[in-house]
Coordinates of C-alpha atoms in Angstrom, one line a residue:
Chain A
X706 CA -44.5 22.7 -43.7
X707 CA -43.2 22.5 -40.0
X708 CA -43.0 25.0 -37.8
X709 CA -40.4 24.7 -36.0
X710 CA -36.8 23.9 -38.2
X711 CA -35.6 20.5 -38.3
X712 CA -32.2 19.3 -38.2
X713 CA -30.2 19.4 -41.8
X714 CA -30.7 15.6 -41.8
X715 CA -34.8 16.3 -42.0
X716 CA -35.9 15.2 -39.4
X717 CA -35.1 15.3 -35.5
X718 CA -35.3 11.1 -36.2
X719 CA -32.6 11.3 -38.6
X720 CA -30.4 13.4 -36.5
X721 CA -30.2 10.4 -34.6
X722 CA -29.2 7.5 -36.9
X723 CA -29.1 4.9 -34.7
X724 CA -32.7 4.9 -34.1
X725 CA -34.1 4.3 -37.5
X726 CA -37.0 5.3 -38.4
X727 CA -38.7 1.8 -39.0
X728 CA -42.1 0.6 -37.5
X729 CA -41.2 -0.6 -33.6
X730 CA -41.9 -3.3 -32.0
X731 CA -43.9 -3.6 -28.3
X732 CA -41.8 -6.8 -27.5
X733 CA -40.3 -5.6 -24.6
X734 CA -43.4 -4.0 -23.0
X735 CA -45.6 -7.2 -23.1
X736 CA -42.8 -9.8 -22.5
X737 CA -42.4 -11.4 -18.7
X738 CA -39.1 -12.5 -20.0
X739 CA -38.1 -9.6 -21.0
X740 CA -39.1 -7.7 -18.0
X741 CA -36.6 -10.2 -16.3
X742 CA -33.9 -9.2 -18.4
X743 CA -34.3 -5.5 -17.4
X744 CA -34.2 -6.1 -13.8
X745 CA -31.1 -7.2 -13.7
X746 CA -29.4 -5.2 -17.0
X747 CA -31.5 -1.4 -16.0
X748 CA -32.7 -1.2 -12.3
X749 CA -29.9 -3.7 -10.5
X750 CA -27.7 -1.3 -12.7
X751 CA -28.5 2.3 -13.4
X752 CA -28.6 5.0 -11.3
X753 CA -32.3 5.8 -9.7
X754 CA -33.7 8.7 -8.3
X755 CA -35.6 7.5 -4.8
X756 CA -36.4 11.3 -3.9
X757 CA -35.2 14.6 -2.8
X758 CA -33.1 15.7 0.4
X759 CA -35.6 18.1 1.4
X760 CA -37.7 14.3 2.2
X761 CA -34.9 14.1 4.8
X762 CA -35.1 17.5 6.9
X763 CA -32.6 16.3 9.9
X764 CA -30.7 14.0 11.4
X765 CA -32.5 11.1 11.5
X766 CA -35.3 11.5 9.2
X767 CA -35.5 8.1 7.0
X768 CA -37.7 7.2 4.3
X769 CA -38.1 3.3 3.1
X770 CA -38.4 2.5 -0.9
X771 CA -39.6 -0.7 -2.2
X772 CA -37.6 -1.3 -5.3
X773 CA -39.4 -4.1 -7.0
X774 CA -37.5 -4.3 -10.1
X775 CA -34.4 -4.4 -8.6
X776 CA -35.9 -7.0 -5.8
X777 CA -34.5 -4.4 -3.3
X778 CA -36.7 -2.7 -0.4
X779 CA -34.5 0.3 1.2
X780 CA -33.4 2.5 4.2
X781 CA -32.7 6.3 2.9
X782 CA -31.6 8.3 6.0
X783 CA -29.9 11.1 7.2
X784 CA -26.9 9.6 9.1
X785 CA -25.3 11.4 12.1
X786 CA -23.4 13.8 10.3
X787 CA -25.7 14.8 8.2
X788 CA -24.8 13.2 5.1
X789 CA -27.5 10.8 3.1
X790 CA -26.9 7.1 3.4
X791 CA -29.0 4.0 2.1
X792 CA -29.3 0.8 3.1
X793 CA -31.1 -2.5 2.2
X794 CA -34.0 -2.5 5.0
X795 CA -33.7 -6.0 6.3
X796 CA -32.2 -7.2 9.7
X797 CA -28.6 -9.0 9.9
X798 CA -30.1 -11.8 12.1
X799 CA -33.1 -13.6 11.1
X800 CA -33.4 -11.1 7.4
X801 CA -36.8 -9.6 8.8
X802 CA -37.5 -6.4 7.1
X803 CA -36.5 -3.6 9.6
X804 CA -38.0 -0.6 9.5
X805 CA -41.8 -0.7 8.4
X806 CA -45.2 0.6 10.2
X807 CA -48.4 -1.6 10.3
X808 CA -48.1 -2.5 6.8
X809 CA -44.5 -4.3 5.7
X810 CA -45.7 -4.5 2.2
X811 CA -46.1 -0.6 2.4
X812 CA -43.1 2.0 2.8
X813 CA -42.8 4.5 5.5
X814 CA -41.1 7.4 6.6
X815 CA -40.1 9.3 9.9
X816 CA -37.6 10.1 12.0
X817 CA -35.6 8.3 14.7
X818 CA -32.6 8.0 16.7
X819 CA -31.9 4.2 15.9
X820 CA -33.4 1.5 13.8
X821 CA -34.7 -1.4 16.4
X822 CA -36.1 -4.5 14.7
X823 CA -39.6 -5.7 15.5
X824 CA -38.5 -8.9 15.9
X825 CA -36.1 -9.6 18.5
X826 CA -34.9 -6.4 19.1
X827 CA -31.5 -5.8 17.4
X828 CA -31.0 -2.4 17.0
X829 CA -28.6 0.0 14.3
X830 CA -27.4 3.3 14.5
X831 CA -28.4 6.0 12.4
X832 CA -25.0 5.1 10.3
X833 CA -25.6 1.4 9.8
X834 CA -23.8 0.3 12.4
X835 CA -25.2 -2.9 14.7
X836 CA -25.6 -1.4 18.3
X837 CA -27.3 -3.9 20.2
X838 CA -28.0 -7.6 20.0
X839 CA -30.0 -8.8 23.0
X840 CA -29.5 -11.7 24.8
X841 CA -26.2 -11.7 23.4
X842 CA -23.9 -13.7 25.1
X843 CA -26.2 -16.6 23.2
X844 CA -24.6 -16.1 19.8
X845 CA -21.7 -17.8 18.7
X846 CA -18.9 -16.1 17.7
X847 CA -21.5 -13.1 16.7
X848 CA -19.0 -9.9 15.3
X849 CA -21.4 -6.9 15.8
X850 CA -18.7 -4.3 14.0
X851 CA -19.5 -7.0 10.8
X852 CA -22.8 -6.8 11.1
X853 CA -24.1 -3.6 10.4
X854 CA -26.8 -3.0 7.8
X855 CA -25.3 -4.0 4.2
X856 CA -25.0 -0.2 2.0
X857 CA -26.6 0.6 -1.6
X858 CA -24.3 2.7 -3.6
X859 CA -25.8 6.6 -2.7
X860 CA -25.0 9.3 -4.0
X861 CA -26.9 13.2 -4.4
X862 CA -27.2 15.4 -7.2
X863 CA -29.0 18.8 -7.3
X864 CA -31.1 17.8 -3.9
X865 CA -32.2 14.7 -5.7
X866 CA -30.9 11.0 -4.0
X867 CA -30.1 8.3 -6.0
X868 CA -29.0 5.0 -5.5
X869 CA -27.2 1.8 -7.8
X870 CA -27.9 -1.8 -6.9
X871 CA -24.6 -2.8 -8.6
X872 CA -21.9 -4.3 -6.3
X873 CA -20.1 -1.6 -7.7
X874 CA -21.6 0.8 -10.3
X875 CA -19.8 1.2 -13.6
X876 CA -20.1 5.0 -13.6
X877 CA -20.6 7.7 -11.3
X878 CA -23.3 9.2 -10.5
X879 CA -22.5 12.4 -12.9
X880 CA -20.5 10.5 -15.5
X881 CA -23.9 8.5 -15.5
X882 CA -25.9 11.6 -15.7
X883 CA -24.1 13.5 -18.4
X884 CA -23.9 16.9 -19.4
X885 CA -27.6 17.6 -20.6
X886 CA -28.9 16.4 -17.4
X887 CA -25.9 18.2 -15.0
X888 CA -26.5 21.2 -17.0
X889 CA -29.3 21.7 -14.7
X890 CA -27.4 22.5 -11.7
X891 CA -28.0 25.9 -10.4
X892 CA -31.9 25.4 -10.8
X893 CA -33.1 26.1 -7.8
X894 CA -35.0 22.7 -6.7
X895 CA -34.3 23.5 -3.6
X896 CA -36.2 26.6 -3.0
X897 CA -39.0 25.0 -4.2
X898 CA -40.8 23.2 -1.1
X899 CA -44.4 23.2 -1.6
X900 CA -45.5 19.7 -2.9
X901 CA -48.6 17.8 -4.5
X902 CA -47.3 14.2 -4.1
X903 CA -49.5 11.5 -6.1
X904 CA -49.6 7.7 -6.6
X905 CA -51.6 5.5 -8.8
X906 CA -50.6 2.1 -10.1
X907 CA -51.2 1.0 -13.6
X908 CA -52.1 -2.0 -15.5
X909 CA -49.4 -0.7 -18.3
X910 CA -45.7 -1.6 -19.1
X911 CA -43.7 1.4 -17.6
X912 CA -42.1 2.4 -20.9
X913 CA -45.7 2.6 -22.4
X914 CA -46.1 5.2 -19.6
X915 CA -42.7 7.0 -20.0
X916 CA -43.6 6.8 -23.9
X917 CA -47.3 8.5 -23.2
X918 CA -45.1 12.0 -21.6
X919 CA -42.7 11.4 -24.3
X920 CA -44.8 13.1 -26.6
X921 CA -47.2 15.6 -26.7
X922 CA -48.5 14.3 -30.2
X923 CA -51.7 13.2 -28.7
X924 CA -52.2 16.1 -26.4
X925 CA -54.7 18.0 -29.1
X926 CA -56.2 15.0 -29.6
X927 CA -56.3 12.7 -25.8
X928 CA -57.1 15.8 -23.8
X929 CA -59.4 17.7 -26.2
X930 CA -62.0 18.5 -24.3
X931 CA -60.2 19.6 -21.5
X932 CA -60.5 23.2 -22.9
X933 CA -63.0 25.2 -24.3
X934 CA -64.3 24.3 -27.5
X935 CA -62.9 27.0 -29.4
X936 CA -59.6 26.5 -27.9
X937 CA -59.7 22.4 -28.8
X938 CA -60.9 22.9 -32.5
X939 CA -57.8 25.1 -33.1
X940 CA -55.5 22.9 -31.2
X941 CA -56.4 19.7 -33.6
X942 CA -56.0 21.5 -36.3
X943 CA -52.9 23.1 -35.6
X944 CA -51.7 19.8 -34.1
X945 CA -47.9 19.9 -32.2
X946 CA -44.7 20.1 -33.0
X947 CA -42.3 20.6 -30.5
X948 CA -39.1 23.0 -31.1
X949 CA -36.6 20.9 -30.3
X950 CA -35.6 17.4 -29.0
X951 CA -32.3 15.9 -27.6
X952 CA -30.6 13.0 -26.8
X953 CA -27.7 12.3 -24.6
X954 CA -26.6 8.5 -24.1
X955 CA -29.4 7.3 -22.2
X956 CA -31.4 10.2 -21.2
X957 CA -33.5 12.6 -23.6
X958 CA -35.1 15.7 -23.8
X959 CA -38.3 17.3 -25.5
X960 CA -38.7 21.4 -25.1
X961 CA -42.4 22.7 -26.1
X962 CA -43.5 26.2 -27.2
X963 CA -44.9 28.6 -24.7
X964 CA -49.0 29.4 -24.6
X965 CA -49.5 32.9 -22.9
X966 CA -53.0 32.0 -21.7
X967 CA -53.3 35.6 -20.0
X968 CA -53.0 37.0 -23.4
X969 CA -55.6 35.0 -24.6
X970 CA -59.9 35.3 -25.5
X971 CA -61.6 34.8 -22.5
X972 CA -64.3 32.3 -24.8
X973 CA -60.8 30.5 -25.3
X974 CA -59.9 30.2 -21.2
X975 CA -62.2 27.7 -18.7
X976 CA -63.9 30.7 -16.3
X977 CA -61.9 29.2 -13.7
X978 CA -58.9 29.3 -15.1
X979 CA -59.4 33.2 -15.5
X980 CA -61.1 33.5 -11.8
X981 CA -57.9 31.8 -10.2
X982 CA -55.4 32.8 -13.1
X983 CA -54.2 29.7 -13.3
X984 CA -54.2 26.4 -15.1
X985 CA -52.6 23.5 -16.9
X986 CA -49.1 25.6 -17.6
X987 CA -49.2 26.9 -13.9
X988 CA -49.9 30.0 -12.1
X989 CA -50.5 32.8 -14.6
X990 CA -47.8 34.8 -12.4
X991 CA -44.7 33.7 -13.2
X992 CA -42.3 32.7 -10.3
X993 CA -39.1 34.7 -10.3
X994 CA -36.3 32.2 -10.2
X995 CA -33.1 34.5 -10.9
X996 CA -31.1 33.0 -14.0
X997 CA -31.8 29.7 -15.4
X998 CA -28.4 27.5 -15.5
X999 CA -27.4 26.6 -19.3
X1000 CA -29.3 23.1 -19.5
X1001 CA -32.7 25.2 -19.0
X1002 CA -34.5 25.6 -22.3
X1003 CA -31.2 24.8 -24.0
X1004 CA -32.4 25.6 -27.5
X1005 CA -33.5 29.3 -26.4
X1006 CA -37.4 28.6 -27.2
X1007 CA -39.2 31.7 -27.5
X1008 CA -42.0 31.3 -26.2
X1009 CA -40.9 28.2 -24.3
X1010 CA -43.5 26.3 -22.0
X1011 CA -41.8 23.7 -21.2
X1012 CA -38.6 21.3 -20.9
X1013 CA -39.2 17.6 -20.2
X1014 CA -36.1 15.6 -19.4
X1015 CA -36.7 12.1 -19.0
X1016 CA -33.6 10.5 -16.9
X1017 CA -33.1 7.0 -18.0
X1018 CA -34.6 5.0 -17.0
X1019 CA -37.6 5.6 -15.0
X1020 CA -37.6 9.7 -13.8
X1021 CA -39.0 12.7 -15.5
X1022 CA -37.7 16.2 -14.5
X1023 CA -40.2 18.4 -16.3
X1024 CA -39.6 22.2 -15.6
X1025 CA -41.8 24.3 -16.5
X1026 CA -41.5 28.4 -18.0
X1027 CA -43.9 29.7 -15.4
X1028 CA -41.0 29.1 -12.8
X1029 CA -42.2 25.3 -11.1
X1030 CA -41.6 22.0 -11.7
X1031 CA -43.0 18.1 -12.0
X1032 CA -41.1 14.7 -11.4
X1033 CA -42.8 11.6 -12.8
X1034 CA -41.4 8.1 -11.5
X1035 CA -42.2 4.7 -13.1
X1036 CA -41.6 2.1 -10.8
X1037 CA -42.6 -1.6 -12.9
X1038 CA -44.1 -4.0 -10.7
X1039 CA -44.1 -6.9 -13.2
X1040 CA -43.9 -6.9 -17.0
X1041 CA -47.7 -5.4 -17.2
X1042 CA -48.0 -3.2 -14.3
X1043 CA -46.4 -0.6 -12.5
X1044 CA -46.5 2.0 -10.0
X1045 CA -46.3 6.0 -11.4
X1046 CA -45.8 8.7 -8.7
X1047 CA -46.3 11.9 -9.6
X1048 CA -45.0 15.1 -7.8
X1049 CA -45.5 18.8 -8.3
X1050 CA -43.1 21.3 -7.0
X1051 CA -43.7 25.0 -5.8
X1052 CA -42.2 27.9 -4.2
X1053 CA -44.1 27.7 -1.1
X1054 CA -46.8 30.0 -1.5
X1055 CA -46.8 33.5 0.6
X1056 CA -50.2 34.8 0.2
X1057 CA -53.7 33.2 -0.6
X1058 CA -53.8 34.0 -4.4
X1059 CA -50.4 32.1 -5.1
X1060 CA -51.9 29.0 -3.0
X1061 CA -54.7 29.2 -4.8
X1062 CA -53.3 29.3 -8.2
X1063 CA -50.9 26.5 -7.0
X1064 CA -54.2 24.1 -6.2
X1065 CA -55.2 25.2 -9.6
X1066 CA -52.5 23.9 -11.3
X1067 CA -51.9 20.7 -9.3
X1068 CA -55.9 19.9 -9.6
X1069 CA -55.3 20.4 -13.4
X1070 CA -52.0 18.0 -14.0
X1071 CA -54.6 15.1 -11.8
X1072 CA -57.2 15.6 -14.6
X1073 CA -54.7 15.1 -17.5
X1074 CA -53.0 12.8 -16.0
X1075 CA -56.0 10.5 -14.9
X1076 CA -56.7 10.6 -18.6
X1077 CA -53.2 9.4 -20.2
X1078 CA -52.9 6.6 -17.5
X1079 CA -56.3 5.0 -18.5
X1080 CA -55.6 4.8 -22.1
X1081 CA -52.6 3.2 -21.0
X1082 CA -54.0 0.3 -20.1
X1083 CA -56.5 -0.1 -23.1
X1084 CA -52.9 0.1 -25.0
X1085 CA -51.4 -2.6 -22.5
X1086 CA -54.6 -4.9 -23.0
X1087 CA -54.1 -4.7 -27.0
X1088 CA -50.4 -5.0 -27.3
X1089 CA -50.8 -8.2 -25.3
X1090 CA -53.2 -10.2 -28.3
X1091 CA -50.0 -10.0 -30.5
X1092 CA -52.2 -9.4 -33.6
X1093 CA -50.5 -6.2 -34.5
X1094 CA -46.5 -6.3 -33.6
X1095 CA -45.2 -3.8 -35.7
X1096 CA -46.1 0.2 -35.1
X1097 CA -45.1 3.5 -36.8
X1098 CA -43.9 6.4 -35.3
X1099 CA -43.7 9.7 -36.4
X1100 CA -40.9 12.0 -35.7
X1101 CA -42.5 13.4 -33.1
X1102 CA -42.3 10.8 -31.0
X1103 CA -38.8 10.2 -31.4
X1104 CA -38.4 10.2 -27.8
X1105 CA -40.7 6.9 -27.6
X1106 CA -38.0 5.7 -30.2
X1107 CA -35.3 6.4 -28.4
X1108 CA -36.3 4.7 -24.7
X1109 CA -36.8 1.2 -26.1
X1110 CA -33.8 1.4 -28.0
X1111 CA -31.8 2.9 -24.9
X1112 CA -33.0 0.0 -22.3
X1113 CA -32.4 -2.5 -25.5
X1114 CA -28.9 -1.4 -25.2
X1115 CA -27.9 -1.5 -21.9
X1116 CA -29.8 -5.2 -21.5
X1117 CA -27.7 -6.3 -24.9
X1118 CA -24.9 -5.1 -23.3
X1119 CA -25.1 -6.9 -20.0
X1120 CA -26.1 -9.6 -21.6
X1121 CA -23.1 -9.4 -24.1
X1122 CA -20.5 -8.5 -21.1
X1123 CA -21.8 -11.5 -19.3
X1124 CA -21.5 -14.0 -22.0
Chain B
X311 CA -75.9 26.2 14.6
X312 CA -72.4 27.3 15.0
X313 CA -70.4 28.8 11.8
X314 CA -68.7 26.8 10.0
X315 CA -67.7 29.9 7.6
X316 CA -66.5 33.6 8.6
X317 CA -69.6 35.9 8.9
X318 CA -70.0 37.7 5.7
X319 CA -70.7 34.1 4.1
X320 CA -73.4 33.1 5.9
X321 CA -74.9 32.5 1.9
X322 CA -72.3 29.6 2.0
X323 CA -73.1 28.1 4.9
X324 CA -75.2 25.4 3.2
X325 CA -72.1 24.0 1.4
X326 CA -69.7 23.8 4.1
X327 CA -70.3 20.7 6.3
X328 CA -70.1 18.7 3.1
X329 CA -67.2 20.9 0.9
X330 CA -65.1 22.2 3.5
X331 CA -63.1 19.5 3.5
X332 CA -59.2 19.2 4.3
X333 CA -57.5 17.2 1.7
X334 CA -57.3 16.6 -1.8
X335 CA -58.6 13.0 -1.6
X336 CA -61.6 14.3 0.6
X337 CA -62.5 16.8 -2.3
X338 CA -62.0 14.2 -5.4
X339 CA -64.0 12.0 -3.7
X340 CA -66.7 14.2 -2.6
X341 CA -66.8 15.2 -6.5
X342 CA -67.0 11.8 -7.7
X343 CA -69.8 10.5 -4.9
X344 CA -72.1 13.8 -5.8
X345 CA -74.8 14.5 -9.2
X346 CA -74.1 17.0 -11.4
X347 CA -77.0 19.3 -9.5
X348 CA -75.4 19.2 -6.6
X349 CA -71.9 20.1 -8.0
X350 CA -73.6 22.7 -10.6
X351 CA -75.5 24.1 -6.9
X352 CA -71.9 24.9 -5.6
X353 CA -70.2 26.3 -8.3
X354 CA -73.1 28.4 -8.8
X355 CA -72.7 29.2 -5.5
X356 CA -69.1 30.0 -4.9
X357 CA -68.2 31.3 -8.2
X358 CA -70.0 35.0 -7.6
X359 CA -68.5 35.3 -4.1
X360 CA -64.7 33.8 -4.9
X361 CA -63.6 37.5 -5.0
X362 CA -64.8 38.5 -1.9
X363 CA -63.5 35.3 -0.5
X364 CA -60.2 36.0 -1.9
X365 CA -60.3 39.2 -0.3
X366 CA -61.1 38.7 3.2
X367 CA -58.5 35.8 3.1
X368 CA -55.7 38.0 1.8
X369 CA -56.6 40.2 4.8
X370 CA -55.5 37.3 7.3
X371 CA -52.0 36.3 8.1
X372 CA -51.5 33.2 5.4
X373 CA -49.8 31.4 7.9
X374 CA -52.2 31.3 10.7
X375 CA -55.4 31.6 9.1
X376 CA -58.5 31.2 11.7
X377 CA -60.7 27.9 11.6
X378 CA -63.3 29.5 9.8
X379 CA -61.6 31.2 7.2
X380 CA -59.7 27.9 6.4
X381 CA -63.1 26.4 6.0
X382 CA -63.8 29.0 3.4
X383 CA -60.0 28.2 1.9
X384 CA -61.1 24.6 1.2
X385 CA -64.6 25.5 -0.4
X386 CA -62.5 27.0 -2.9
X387 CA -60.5 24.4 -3.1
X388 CA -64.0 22.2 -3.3
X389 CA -65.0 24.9 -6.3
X390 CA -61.4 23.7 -8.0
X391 CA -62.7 20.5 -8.0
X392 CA -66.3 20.8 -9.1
X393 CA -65.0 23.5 -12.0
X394 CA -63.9 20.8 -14.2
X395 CA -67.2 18.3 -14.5
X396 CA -69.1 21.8 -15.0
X397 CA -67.5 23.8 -17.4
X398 CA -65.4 21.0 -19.4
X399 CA -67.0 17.3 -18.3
X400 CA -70.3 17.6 -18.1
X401 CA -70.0 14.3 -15.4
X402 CA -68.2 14.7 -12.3
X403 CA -65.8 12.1 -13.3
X404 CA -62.8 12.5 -15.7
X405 CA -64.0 11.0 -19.0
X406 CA -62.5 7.7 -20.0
X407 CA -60.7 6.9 -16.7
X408 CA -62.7 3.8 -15.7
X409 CA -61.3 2.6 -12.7
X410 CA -58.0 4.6 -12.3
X411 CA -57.5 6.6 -9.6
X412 CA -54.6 8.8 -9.0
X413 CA -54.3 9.5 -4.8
X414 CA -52.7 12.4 -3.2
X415 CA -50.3 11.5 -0.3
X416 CA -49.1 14.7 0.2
X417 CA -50.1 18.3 -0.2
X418 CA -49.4 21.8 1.1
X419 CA -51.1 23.1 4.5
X420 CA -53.6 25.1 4.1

């Protein structure tokens, strides 16, 4: 007997015809072909989040992304008037990569009043434009107002940048987004300063990742001995259903009941949970954010811990009850690896006790996380034999479903536009 | 010996030159390079006291905390750390995790 209702169709699967509830198939996660197919139908295509305005704090300030899907390697900077502009990172005369510090395979960030290249010395303002060409009366027939650095499609929403390989994008960036996703606006990101910033890269498909924070099916059972014994015997039995899931075009949703761990047995609680009141779901004391906009906790979850929205096709917003939030990037490197970054957001703390708790929590999301991203790759590894190719899901995991299918779509329909 | 800790934690003062470290990457890999005595030793350690840690902290502007008392801030931090092999892992490593590591690049100050 569930929970939580399910939609009159029976299931939160069914709600969604389209995605059938057949076993899947990990094709596309295991597949260097494939991966090539995606690079050019999803990341030289979609819109992607490369970070937040807050990374740019003044004219000037620039951060570099390497894009590899998209075979792209960036300038995000805040131009002379303030506004945020992106560029590919790579000089108009002999194509060296511009701005990069010790490292060119690594990126970098700073701030500056022109980009000079390390090479010969061509320099561009803070707007793209070439300034300087030395030695110039060498060239022939050298146009510097031509020459400036060539733009990626930018655009901001909420705080958060993105950017759109496409010559010219097919939708903007809110058409693009959609209403589940814009219903956000009005939570306050940008109050909400004080950062954990993490990094790992993983021998795992990035959809396998997005699928492992799709659903918190195995939590009970992956992170089971995170907690107390008491508190992990009752979790595995009860197992998890979430309250309610949603799709919208590409991107999806998954809300989760609340836990009020201060309400909880002690025997139930780690001791240091209790001595820094704090843990997995955040800092004990909630953060008083004023009124949520409409697209927080959209189905009205009482108690509501969490809502996860997963922006196709490779960023997580996940904001949390307790008034904070995570973003989770998946940036594939080839068809079997990838780069995850994950960042946690707080108000910045005012007094010790709130920083404290805040260390708490971010410590906490490392362990959980370290876990899911190993089992990842034991999942990568076994895929790849091609003994097994067909796998069942459970409703559940619709949101697993629905990704494959989504990035299936848009590379069909590339491909179909094309032909 | 100078202090590395405010006086008052003198009791400490064992654990500091090796837990009284800055960053998040300096902690983890503390954790992961020490035996479970040694973590065990400073949570056993810090546990009883993080109260009257807490306390003489909160007594200090937040935003300009003195040397020492940011020492004591990143023990704490330290005990964060070492709370998880000793009360949940029993190593000091996440279980199953093999080689994966998951770096911080950036974190608030202090």
């Amino acid at each position: 007997m569930p929970r939580f209702p399910k939609p009159p169709e029976g299931s939160w699967t069914q709600h969604y015809p389209a995605l059938g509830t057949e076993p899947v198939s990990y094709e596309d996660s295991i597949s260097p072909e494939y991966y090539e197919r995606e690079r050019k139908a999803v990341f030289k295509r979609a819109w992607l989040n490369v970070g937040r305005v807050e990374q740019l704090p003044r004219v000037g300030s620039y951060f570099t992304k390497d894009v590899h899907a998209a075979h792209a390697s960036i300038i995000v900077v805040r131009g002379k008037s303030g506004q945020v502009n992106a560029f590919h990172n790579i000089c108009r005369h002999r194509g060296n990569k511009l701005a990069w510090t010790d490292d060119p395979k690594r990126e970098t960030q700073g701030v500056c009043r022109q980009f000079t290249c390390k090479y010969h010395g061509w320099r561009y303002d803070l707007d793209g434009a070439l300034t300087f060409v030395q030695q110039e009366g060498e060239f022939f027939d050298l146009d510097k107002s031509s020459n400036g650095l060539v733009p990626v499609h930018c655009e901001v929403w909420a705080g958060f940048i993105f950017v759109n390989f496409a010559r010219q994008p097919e939708q903007t960036l809110r058409e693009f987004l959609g209403p589940m996703v814009t219903d956000l606006e009005g939570y306050p990101f940008e109050r909400q300063t004080s950062r954990f910033g993490y990094s790992t890269t993983i021998q795992a498909n990035w959809k396998l990742y997005m699928d492992a924070f799709a659903e918190f099916y195995h939590a009970p059972v992956l992170h089971a001995k995170q907690s107390p014994e008491k508190y992990s015997a009752a979790a595995q039995q009860a197992g998890f259903e979430a309250p309610h899931y949603q799709i919208d075009g590409p991107h999806r949703l998954v809300s989760t009941s609340g836990v009020r761990f201060w309400e909880m047995d002690a025997e139930l609680l780690k001791p240091t949970e209790i001595l820094t009141r704090s843990g997995l779901f955040g800092p004990w004391e909630k953060y008083d954010l004023g009124e949520m906009p409409p697209g927080v906790n959209p189905a009205n979850c009482d108690p509501w811990g969490l809502d996860s929205f997963q922006l196709f096709p490779n960023f997580v917003i996940l904001i949390w009850s307790q008034g904070w939030y995570l973003t989770y990037h998946y940036w594939p490197t080839s068809y079997n690896t990838h780069v995850f970054e994950g960042n946690v957001y707080f108000l910045p703390a005012t007094n010790i006790r709130e920083r404290i708790a805040q260390e708490m929590a971010a410590v906490t999301f490392k362990e959980f996380a370290l876990q899911d991203s190993n089992t990842l790759e034991a999942t990568q590894m076994m895929l790849e034999t091609g003994y097994v190719d067909r796998f069942h899901l459970n409703d559940q995991e619709i949101l697993c479903r629905h990704l494959h299918v989504a990035v299936r779509d848009w590379v069909n329909n590339h491909e179909g536009a094309r032909s | 010996m100078s202090h590395l800790l405010p006086a008052g934690f003198a009791d400490l003062e064992p654990f500091a030159a090796k837990w009284c470290l800055p960053t998040e990457h300096e902690r983890y890999n503390t954790r992961l390079a020490s035996s479970m005595d040694e973590l065990q030793a400073l949570y056993d350690a810090v546990t009883p006291r993080y109260e009257e840690a807490v306390t003489h902290l909160e007594k200090l502007p937040f935003d300009a905390l003195p040397d020492d008392a940011t020492n004591l801030l990143h023990l704490i931090y330290s005990l964060i750390q070492a709370s998880f092999p000793v009360e949940v892992w029993h190593q000091p490593k996440v279980p199953d995790t093999g080689s994966s590591t998951f770096d911080c690049f950036t974190e608030p100050v202090p």
